[in-house]
mmCIF file of C-alpha atoms and ligand atoms in Angstrom:
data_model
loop_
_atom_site.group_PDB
_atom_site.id
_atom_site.type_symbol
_atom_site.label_atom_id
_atom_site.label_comp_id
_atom_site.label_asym_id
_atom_site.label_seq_id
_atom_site.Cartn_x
_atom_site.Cartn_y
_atom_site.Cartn_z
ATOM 1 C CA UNK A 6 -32.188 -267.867 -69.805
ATOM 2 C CA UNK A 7 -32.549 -268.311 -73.518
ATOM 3 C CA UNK A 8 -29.428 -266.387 -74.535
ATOM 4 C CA UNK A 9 -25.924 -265.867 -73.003
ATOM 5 C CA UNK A 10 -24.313 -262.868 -72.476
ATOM 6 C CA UNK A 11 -23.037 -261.197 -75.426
ATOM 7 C CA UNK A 12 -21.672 -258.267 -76.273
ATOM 8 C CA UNK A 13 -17.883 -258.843 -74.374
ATOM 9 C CA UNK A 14 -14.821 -259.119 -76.102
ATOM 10 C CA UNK A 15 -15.839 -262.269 -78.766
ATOM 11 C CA UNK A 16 -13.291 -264.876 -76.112
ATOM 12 C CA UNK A 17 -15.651 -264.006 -73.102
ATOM 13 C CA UNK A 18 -19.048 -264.325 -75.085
ATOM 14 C CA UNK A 19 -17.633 -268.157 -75.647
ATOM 15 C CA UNK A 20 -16.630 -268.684 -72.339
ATOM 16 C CA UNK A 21 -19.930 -267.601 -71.353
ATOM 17 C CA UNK A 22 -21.803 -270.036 -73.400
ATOM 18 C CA UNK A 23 -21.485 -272.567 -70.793
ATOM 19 C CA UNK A 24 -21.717 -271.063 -67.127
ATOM 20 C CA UNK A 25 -23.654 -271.141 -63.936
ATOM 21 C CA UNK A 26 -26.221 -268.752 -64.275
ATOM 22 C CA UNK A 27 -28.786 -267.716 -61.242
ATOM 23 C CA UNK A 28 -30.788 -270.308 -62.475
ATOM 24 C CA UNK A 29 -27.939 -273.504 -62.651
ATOM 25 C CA UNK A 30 -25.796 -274.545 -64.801
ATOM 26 C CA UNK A 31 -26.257 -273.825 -68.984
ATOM 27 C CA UNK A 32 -24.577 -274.857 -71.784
ATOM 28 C CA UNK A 33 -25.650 -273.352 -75.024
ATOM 29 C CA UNK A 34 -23.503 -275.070 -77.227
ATOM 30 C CA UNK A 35 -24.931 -278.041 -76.406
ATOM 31 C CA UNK A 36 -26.693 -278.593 -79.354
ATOM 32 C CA UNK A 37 -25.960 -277.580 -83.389
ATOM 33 C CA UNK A 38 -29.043 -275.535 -83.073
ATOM 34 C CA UNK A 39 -27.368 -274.007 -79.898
ATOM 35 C CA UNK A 40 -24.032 -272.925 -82.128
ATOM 36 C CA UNK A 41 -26.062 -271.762 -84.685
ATOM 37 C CA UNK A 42 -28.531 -269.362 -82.287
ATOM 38 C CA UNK A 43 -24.914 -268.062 -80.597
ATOM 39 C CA UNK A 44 -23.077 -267.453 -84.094
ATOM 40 C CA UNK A 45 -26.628 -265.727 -85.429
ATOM 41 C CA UNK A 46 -26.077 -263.194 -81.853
ATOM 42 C CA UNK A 47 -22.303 -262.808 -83.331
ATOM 43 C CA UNK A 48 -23.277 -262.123 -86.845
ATOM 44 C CA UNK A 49 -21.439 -258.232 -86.668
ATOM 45 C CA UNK A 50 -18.230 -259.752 -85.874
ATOM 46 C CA UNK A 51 -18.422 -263.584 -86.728
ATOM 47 C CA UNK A 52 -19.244 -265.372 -90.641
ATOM 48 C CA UNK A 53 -22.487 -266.723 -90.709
ATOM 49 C CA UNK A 54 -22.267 -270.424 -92.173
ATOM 50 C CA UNK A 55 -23.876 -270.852 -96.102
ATOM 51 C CA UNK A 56 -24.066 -274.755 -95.310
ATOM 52 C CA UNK A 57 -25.734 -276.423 -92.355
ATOM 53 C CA UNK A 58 -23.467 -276.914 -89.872
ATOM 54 C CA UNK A 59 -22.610 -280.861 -88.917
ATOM 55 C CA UNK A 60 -21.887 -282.351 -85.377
ATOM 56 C CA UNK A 61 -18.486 -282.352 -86.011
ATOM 57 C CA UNK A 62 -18.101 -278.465 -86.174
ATOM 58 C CA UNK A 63 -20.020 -278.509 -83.031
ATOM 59 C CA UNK A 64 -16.902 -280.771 -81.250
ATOM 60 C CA UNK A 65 -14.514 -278.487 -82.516
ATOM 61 C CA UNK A 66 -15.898 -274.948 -81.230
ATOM 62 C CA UNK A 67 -16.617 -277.079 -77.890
ATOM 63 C CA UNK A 68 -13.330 -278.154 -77.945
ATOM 64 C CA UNK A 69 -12.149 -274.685 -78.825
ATOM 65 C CA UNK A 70 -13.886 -273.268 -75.736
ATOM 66 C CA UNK A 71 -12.404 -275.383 -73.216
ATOM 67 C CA UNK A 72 -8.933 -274.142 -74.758
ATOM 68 C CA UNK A 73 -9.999 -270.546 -74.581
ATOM 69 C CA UNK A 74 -11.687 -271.125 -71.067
ATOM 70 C CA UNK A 75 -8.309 -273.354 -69.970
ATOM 71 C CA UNK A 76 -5.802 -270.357 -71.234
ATOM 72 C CA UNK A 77 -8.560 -266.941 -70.075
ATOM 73 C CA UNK A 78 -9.140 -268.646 -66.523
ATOM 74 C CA UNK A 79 -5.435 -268.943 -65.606
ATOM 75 C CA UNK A 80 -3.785 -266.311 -67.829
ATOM 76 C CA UNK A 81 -6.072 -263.221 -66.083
ATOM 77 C CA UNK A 82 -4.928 -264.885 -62.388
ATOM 78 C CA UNK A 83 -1.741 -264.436 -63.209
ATOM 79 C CA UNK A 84 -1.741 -268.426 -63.079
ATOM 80 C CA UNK A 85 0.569 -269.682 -66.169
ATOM 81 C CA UNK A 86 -1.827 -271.881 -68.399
ATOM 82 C CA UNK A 87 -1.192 -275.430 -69.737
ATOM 83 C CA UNK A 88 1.168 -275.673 -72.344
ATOM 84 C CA UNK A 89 -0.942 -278.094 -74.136
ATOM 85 C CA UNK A 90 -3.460 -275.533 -73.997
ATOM 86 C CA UNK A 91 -1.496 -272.387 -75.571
ATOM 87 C CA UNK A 92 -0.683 -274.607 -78.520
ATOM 88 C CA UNK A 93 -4.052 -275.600 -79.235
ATOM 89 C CA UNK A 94 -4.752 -272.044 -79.333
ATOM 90 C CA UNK A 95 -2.159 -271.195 -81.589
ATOM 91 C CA UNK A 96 -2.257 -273.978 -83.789
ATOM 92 C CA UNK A 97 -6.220 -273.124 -84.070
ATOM 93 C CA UNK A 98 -5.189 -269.466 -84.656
ATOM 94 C CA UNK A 99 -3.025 -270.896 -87.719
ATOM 95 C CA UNK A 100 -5.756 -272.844 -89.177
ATOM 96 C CA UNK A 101 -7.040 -269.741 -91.450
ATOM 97 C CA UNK A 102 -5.096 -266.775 -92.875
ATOM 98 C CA UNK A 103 -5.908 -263.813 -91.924
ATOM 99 C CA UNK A 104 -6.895 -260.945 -94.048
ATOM 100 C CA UNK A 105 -8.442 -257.454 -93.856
ATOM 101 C CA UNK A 106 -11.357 -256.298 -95.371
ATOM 102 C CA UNK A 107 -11.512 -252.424 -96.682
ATOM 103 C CA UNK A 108 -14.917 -250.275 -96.608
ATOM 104 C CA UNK A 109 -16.035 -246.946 -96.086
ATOM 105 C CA UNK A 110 -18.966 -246.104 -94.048
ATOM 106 C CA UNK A 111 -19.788 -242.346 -92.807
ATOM 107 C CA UNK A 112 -16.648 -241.088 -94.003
ATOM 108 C CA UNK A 113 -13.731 -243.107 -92.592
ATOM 109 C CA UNK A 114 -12.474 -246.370 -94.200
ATOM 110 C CA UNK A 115 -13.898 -249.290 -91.728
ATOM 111 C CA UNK A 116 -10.932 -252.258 -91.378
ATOM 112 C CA UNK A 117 -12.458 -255.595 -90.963
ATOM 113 C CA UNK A 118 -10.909 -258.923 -89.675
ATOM 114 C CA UNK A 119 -11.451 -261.858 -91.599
ATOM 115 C CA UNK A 120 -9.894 -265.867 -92.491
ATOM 116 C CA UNK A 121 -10.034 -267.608 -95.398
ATOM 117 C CA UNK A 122 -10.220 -271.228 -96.202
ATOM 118 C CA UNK A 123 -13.321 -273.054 -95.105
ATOM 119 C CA UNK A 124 -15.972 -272.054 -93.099
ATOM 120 C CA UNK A 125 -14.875 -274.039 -90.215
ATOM 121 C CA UNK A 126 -11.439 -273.097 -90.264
ATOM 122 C CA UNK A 127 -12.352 -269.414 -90.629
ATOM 123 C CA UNK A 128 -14.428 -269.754 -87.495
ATOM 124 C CA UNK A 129 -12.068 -271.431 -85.331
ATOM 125 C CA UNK A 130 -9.180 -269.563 -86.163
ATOM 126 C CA UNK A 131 -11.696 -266.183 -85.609
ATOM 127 C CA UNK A 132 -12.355 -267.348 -82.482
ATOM 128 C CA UNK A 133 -8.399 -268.259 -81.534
ATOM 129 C CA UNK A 134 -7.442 -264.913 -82.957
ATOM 130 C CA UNK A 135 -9.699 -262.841 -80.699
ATOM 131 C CA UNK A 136 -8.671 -264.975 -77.546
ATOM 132 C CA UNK A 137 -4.745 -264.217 -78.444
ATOM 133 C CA UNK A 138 -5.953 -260.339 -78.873
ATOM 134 C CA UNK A 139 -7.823 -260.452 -75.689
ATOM 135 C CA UNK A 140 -4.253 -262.148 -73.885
ATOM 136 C CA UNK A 141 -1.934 -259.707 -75.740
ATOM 137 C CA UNK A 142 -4.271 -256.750 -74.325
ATOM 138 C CA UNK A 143 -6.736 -256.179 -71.058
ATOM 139 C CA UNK A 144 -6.637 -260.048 -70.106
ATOM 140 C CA UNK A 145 -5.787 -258.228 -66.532
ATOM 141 C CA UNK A 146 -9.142 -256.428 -66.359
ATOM 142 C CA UNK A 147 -11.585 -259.425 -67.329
ATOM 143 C CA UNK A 148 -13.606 -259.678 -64.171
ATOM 144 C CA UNK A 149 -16.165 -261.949 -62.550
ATOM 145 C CA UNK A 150 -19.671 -261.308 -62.755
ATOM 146 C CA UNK A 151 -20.706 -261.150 -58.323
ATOM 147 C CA UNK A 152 -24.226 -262.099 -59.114
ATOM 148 C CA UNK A 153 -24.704 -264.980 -56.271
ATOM 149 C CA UNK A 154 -24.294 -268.784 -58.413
ATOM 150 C CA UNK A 155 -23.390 -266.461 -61.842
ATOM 151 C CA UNK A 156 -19.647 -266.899 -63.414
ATOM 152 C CA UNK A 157 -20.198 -265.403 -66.400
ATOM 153 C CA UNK A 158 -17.383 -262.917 -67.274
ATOM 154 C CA UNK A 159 -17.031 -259.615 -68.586
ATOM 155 C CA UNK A 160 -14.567 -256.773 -69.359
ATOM 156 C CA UNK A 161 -15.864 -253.724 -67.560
ATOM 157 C CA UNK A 162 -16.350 -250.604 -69.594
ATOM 158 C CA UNK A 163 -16.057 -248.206 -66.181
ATOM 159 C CA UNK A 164 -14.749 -249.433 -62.879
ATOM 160 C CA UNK A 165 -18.118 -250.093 -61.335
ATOM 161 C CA UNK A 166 -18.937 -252.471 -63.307
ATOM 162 C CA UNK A 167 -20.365 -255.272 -60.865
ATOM 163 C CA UNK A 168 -22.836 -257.065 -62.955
ATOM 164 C CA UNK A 169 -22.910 -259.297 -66.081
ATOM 165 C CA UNK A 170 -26.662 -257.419 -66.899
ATOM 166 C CA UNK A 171 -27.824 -255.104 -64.576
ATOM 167 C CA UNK A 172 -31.464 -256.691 -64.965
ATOM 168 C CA UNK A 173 -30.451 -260.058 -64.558
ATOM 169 C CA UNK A 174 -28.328 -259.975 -61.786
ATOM 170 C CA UNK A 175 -28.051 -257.049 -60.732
ATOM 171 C CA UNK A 176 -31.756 -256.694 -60.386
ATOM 172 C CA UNK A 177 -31.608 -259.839 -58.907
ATOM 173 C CA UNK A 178 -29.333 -258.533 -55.802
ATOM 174 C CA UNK A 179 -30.978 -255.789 -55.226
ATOM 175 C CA UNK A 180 -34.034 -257.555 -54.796
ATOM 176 C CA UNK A 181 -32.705 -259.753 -52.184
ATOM 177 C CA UNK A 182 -31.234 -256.831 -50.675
ATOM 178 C CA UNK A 183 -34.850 -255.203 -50.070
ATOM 179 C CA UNK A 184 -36.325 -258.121 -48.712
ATOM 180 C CA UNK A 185 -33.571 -258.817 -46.288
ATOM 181 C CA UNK A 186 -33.831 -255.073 -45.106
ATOM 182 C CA UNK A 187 -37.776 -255.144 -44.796
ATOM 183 C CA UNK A 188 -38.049 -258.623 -43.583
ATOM 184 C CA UNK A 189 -40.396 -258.605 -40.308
HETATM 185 ZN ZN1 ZN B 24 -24.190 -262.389 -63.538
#
């Protein structure tokens, strides 16, 4: 698989960055390349760095997504996370200020999220920020992908919702399903 899933609520798309997929394990933040390809798929809703990113903004975000992985896995159980865990969150959510930015695009003013300070900061406390919105709102709802060996998670638009990608596995199940039915 040469991307993760993307396209959830910005949390999940980190989560999903390392997972089981149908095809084993994958971590695509293994690498500074890796972070780089992922923030390049976020690049409507994340900053884009103007430097080259170093090894040790690589740590952090990894770091960062065993927080956000720690806090999402337990919280949408029901299951109350480590307290060392909510903090880290927090205190990465603090790292930046927020700030809104103001345009206008087919007549309505368009609100944007953003963080100053430095790039790294910004990103972090981005990606703290949308974990804590994702907790404060339809945490409950976040649901396992039932693709056999996949644990990639998503927040399901409709009910039905069964798949992470209907062509990966999705197609994949269905598959299976006709050979078991037409097996001789
Ligand atoms: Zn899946």
């Amino acid at each position: 698989m040469d991307l993760p899933l993307t396209g959830e609520p910005l949390a999940l798309d980190l989560i999903n960055t390392l997972g089981g997929s149908p095809d084993g394990p994958v971590d695509h933040l293994a690498t500074v390349e890796g972070l780089l390809k992922w923030l390049r798929t976020q690049s409507h809703r994340l900053p884009q760095p103007d430097t080259p990113l170093t090894e040790a903004d690589l740590a952090a975000v990894v770091d960062l997504r065993e927080v956000v992985t720690a806090v999402v896995d337990r919280a949408r159980r029901g299951v109350e996370p480590p307290g060392h865990a909510l903090l880290a969150l927090s205190e990465a959510d603090r790292l930046a200020s927020p700030y809104r930015t103001l345009g206008w695009e087919e007549g309505r003013v368009v609100v944007g999220a953003e963080r100053g300070g430095d790039y790294r900061s910004a990103l972090l406390s981005l990606l703290a920020g949308a974990t804590i919105d994702l907790l404060a709102g339809p945490i409950g709802t976040v649901r396992d992908c039932e693709g056999p060996g996949c644990c990639m998670l998503f927040l399901p638009a409709h009910p039905r919702r069964r798949w992470c990608s209907p062509e990966l596995c999705g197609n994949r199940v269905r598959v299976a399903r006709y050979y078991r039915r037409h097996k001789p």
